[in-house]
Short mmCIF file of C-alpha atoms in Angstrom, two decimals:
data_model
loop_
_atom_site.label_atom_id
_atom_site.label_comp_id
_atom_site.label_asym_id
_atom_site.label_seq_id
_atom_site.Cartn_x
_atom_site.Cartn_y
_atom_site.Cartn_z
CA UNK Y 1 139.83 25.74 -191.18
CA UNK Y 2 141.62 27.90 -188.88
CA UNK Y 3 144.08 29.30 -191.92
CA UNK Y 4 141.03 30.53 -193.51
CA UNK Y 5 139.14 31.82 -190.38
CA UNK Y 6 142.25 34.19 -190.00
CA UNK Y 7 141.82 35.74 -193.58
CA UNK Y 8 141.47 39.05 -192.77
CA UNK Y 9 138.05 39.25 -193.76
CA UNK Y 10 136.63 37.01 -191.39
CA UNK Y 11 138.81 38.11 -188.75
CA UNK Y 12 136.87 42.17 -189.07
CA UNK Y 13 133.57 39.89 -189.79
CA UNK Y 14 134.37 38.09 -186.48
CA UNK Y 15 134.97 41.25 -185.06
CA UNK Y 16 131.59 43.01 -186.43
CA UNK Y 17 129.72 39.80 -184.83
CA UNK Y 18 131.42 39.96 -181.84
CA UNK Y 19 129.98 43.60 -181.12
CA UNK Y 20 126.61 42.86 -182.42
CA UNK Y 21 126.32 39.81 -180.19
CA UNK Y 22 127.47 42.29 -177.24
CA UNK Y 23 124.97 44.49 -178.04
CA UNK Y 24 122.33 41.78 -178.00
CA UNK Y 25 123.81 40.48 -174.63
CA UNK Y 26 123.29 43.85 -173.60
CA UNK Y 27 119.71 44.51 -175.11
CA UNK Y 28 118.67 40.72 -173.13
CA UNK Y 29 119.76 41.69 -169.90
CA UNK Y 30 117.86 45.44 -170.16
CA UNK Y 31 115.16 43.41 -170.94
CA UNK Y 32 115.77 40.77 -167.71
CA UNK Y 33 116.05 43.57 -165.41
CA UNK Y 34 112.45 45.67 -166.87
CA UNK Y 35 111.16 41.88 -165.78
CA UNK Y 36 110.83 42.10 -162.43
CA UNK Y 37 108.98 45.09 -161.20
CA UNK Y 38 108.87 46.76 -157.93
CA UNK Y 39 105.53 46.72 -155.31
CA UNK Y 40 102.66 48.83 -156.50
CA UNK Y 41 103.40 50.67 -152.53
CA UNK Y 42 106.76 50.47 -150.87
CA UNK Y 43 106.08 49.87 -146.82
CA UNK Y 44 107.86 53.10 -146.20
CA UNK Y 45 105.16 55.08 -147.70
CA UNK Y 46 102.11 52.84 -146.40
CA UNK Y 47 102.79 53.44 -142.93
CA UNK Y 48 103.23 57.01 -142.78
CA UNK Y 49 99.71 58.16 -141.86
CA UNK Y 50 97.58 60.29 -144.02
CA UNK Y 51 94.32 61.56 -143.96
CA UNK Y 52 91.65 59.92 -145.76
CA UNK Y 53 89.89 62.83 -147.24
CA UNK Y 54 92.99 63.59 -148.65
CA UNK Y 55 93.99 60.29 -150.01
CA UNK Y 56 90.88 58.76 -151.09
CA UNK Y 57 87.86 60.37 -152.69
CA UNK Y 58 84.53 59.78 -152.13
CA UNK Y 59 82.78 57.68 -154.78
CA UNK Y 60 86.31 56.13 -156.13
CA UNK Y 61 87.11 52.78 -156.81
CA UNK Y 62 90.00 51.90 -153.98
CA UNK Y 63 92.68 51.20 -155.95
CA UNK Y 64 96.08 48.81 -155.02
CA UNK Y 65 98.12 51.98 -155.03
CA UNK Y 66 95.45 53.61 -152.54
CA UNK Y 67 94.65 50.09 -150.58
CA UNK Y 68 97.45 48.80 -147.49
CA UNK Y 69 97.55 52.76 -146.27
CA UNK Y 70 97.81 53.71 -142.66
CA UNK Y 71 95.31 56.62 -142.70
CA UNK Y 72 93.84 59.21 -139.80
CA UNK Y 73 90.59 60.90 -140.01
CA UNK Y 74 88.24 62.51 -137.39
CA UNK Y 75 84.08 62.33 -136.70
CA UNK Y 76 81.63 60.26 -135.18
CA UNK Y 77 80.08 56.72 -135.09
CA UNK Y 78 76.57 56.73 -136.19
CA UNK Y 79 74.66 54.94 -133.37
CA UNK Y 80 72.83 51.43 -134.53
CA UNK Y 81 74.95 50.90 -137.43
CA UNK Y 82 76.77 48.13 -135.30
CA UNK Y 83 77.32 44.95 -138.13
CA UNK Y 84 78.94 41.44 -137.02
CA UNK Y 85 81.02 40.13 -139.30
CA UNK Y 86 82.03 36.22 -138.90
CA UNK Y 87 83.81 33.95 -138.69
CA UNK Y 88 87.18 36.15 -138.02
CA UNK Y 89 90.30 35.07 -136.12
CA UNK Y 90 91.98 36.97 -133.29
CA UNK Y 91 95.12 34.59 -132.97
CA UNK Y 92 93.99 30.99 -133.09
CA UNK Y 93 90.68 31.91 -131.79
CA UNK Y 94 87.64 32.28 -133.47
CA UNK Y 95 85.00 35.15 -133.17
CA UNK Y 96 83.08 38.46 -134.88
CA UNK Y 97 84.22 41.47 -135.96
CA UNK Y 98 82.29 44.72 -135.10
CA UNK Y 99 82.30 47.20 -137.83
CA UNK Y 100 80.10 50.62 -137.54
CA UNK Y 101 79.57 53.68 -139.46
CA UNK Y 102 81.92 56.28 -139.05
CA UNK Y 103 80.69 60.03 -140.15
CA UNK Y 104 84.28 61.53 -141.78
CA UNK Y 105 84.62 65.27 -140.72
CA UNK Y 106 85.38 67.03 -144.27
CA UNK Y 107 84.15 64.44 -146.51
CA UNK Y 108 82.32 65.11 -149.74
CA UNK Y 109 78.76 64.34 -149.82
CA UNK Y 110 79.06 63.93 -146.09
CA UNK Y 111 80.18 60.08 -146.72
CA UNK Y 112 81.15 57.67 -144.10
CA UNK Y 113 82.95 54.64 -143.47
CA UNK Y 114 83.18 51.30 -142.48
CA UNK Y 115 85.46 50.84 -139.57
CA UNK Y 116 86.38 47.77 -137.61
CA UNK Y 117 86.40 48.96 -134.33
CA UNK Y 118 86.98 45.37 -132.63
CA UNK Y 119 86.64 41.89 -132.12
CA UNK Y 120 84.94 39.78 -129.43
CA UNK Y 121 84.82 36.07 -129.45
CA UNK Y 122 81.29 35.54 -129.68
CA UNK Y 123 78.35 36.78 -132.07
CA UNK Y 124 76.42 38.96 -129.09
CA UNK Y 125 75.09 42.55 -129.09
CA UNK Y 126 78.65 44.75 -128.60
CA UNK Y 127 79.68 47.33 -126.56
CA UNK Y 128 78.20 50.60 -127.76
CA UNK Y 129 80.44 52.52 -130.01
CA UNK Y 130 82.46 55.68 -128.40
CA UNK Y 131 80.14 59.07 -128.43
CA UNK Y 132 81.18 62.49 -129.52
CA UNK Y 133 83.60 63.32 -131.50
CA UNK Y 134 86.97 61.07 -132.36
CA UNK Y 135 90.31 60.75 -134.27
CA UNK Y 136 90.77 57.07 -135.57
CA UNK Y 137 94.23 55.49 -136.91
CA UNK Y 138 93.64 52.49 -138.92
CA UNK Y 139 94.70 50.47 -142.13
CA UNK Y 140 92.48 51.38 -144.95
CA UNK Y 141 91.76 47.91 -147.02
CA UNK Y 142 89.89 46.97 -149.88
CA UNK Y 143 86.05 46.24 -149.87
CA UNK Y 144 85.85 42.65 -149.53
CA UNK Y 145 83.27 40.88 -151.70
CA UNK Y 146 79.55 40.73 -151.30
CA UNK Y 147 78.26 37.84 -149.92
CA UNK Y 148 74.94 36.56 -149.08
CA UNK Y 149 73.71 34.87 -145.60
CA UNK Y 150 73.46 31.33 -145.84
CA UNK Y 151 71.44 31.36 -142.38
CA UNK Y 152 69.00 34.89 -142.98
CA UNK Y 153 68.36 34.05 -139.00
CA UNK Y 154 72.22 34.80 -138.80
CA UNK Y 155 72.82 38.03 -136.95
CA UNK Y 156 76.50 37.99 -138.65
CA UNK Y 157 77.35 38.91 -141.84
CA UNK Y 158 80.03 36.78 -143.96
CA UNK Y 159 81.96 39.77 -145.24
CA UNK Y 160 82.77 43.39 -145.23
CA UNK Y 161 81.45 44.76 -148.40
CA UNK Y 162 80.94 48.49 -148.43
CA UNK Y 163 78.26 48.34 -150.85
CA UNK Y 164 76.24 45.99 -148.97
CA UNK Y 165 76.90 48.16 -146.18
CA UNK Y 166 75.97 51.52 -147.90
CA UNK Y 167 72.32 49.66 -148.72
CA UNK Y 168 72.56 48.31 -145.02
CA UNK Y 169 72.80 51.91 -143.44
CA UNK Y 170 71.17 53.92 -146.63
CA UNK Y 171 74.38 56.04 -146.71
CA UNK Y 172 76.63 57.09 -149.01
CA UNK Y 173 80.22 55.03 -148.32
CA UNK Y 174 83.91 55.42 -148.87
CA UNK Y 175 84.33 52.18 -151.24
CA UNK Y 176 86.55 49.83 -148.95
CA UNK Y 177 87.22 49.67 -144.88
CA UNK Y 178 88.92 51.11 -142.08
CA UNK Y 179 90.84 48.61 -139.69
CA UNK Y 180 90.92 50.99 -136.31
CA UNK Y 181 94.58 50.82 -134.85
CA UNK Y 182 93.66 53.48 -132.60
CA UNK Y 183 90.61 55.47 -131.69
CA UNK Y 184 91.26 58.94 -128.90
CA UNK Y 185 88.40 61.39 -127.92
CA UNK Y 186 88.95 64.89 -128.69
CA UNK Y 187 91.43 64.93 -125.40
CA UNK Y 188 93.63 62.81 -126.70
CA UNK Y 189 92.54 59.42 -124.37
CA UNK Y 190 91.79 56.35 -125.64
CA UNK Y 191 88.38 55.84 -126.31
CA UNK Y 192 86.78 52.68 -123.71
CA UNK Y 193 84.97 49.90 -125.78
CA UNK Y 194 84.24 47.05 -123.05
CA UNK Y 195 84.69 43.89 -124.44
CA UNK Y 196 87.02 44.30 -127.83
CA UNK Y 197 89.86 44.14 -129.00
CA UNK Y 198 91.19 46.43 -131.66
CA UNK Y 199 92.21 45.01 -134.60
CA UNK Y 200 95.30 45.42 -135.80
CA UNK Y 201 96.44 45.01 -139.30
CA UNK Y 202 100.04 44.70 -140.68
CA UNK Y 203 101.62 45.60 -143.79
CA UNK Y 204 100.37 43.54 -146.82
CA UNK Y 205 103.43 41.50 -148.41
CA UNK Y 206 105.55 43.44 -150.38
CA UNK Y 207 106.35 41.43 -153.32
CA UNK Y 208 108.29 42.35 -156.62
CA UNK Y 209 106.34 41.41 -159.78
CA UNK Y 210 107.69 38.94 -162.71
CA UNK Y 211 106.55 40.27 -166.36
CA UNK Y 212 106.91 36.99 -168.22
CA UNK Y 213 106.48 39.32 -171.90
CA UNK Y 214 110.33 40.88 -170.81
CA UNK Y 215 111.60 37.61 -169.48
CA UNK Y 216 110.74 36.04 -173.20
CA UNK Y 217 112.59 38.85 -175.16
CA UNK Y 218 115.59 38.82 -173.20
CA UNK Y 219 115.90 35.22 -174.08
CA UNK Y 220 115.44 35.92 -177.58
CA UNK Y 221 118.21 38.25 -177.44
CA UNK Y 222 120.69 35.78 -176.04
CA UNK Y 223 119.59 33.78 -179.38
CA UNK Y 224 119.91 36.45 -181.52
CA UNK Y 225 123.80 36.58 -180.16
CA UNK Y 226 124.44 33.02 -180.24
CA UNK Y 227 123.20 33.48 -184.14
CA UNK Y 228 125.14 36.33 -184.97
CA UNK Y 229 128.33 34.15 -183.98
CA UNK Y 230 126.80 30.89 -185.95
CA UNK Y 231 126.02 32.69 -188.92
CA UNK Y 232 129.99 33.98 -188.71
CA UNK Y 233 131.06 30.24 -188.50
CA UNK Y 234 128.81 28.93 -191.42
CA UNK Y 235 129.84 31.59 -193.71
CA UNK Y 236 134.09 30.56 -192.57
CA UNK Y 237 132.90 26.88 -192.63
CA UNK Y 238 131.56 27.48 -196.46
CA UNK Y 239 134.87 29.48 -197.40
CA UNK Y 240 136.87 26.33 -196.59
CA UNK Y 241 134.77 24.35 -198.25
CA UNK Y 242 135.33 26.08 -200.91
CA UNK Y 243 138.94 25.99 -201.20
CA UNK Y 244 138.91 21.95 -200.36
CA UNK Y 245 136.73 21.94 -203.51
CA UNK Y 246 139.05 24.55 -205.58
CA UNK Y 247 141.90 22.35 -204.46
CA UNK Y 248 140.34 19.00 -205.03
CA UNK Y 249 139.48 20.14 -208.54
CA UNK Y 250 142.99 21.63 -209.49
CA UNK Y 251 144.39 17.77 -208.04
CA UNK Y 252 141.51 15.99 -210.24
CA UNK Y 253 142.69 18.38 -213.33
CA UNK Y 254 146.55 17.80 -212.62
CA UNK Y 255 145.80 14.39 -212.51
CA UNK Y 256 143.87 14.83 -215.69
CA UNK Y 257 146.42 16.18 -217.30
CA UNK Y 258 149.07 14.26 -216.23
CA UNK Y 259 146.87 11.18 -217.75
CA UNK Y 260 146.77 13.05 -220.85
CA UNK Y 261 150.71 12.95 -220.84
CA UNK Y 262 151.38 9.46 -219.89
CA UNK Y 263 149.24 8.45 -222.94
CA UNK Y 264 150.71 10.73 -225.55
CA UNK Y 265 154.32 9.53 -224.66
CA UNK Y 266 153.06 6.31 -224.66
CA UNK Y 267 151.51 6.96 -228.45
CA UNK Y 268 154.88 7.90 -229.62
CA UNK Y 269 156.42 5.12 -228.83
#
């Protein structure tokens, strides 16, 4: 089989499916690499602050590209907005959150927010929030969902929902949540809020994403090669088949003939 696999013509067809494989090697790993996408938001950009009426707009649905952002923005608490939010964790240790209104300075339709300006282990009337007016730092995050007290005596509620909270407070909302890092008075101090804790929120996990679709067609490249050099051995296997049935029939007809041969001498004797 080798004699006829280096006929010339299957040496350039072995040479043609050689570069097509190579070119479907190529096309499957093109196709590996498009598989695994990078995060939505690199950290690098999430925690370089921005303002949030110039990130976000009023009345728009937070998106994963918006979400995870370290954001600044200036105004004032609304008094009596104060909302307890439980169970939440500080450490190993249970408690509320406290999350108030926040009037943004420049936003459209006037909006507000909801910030989490602290936690404090237990579910009791909170510090009031700072007066006047104030620059917040925080980790913007996506409206958790809605969900409805199982106790209505309950002065806690299970999530932080900015549409429960706009029908809460009757205002109009930024959709999703501030997590205050840092909240200064127009001096530049830290604002005093006896009794919490800010809460401070790190960097959501930054992981790379896995598109199955790409992972699929760069396998069915690699078959495509693996075919390309089949279908080169089949059509040398057939060619020597061929010639071991060319030669077994010129044997069978020399044998024939000699037959013939043997029989007429035979005759004439």
């Amino acid at each position: 089989m080798l004699k006829t696999a280096l006929k010339p013509k299957w040496i350039a067809a072995l040479l043609a499916a050689l570069a097509i494989a190579t070119g479907f090697v190529l096309l499957s790993g093109w196709q590996f690499g498009a598989s695994e996408t990078e995060p939505p938001v690199k950290i690098d950009k999430t925690e370089k602050p921005v303002a949030l009426i110039e990130h976000q707009e009023v009345g728009k649905e937070l998106l994963g590209i918006k979400a995870d952002q370290i954001i600044t923005m200036e105004g004032e608490f609304v008094p009596g907005t104060d909302q307890l939010i439980s169970p939440r964790l500080n450490g190993e240790q249970r408690g509320v959150w406290v999350v108030t209104e926040f009037k943004v300075e420049g936003a459209d339709k006037d909006a507000g927010i909801a910030v989490v300006r602290g936690w404090q282990p237990e579910a009791t009337k909170p510090a009031p929030a700072p007066e006047g007016d104030l620059e917040i730092t925080g980790r913007l995050l996506p409206s958790e969902g809605p969900e409805f007290r199982v106790d209505l005596r309950s002065p806690t509620l299970p999530t932080v929902a900015s549409a429960q909270l706009a029908n809460i407070w009757d205002s109009i909302l930024y959709e999703g949540f501030v997590s205050a890092h840092e909240i200064t008075t127009a001096k530049g101090e830290a604002a005093t809020q006896a009794g919490l804790e800010l809460v401070h929120v790190g960097p959501q996990p930054q992981e790379g994403q896995i598109n199955w679709l790409n992972v699929f067609y760069g396998l069915e490249w690699v078959l495509f090669a693996g075919f390309a050099i089949f279908l080169w051995y089949r059509m040398v296997r057939d060619d020597y088949q061929r010639d071991l049935d060319e030669i077994a029939e010129r044997a069978a007809e020399a044998h024939h003939k000699g037959g013939n041969a043997t029989q007429a001498g035979n005759s004439n004797e």
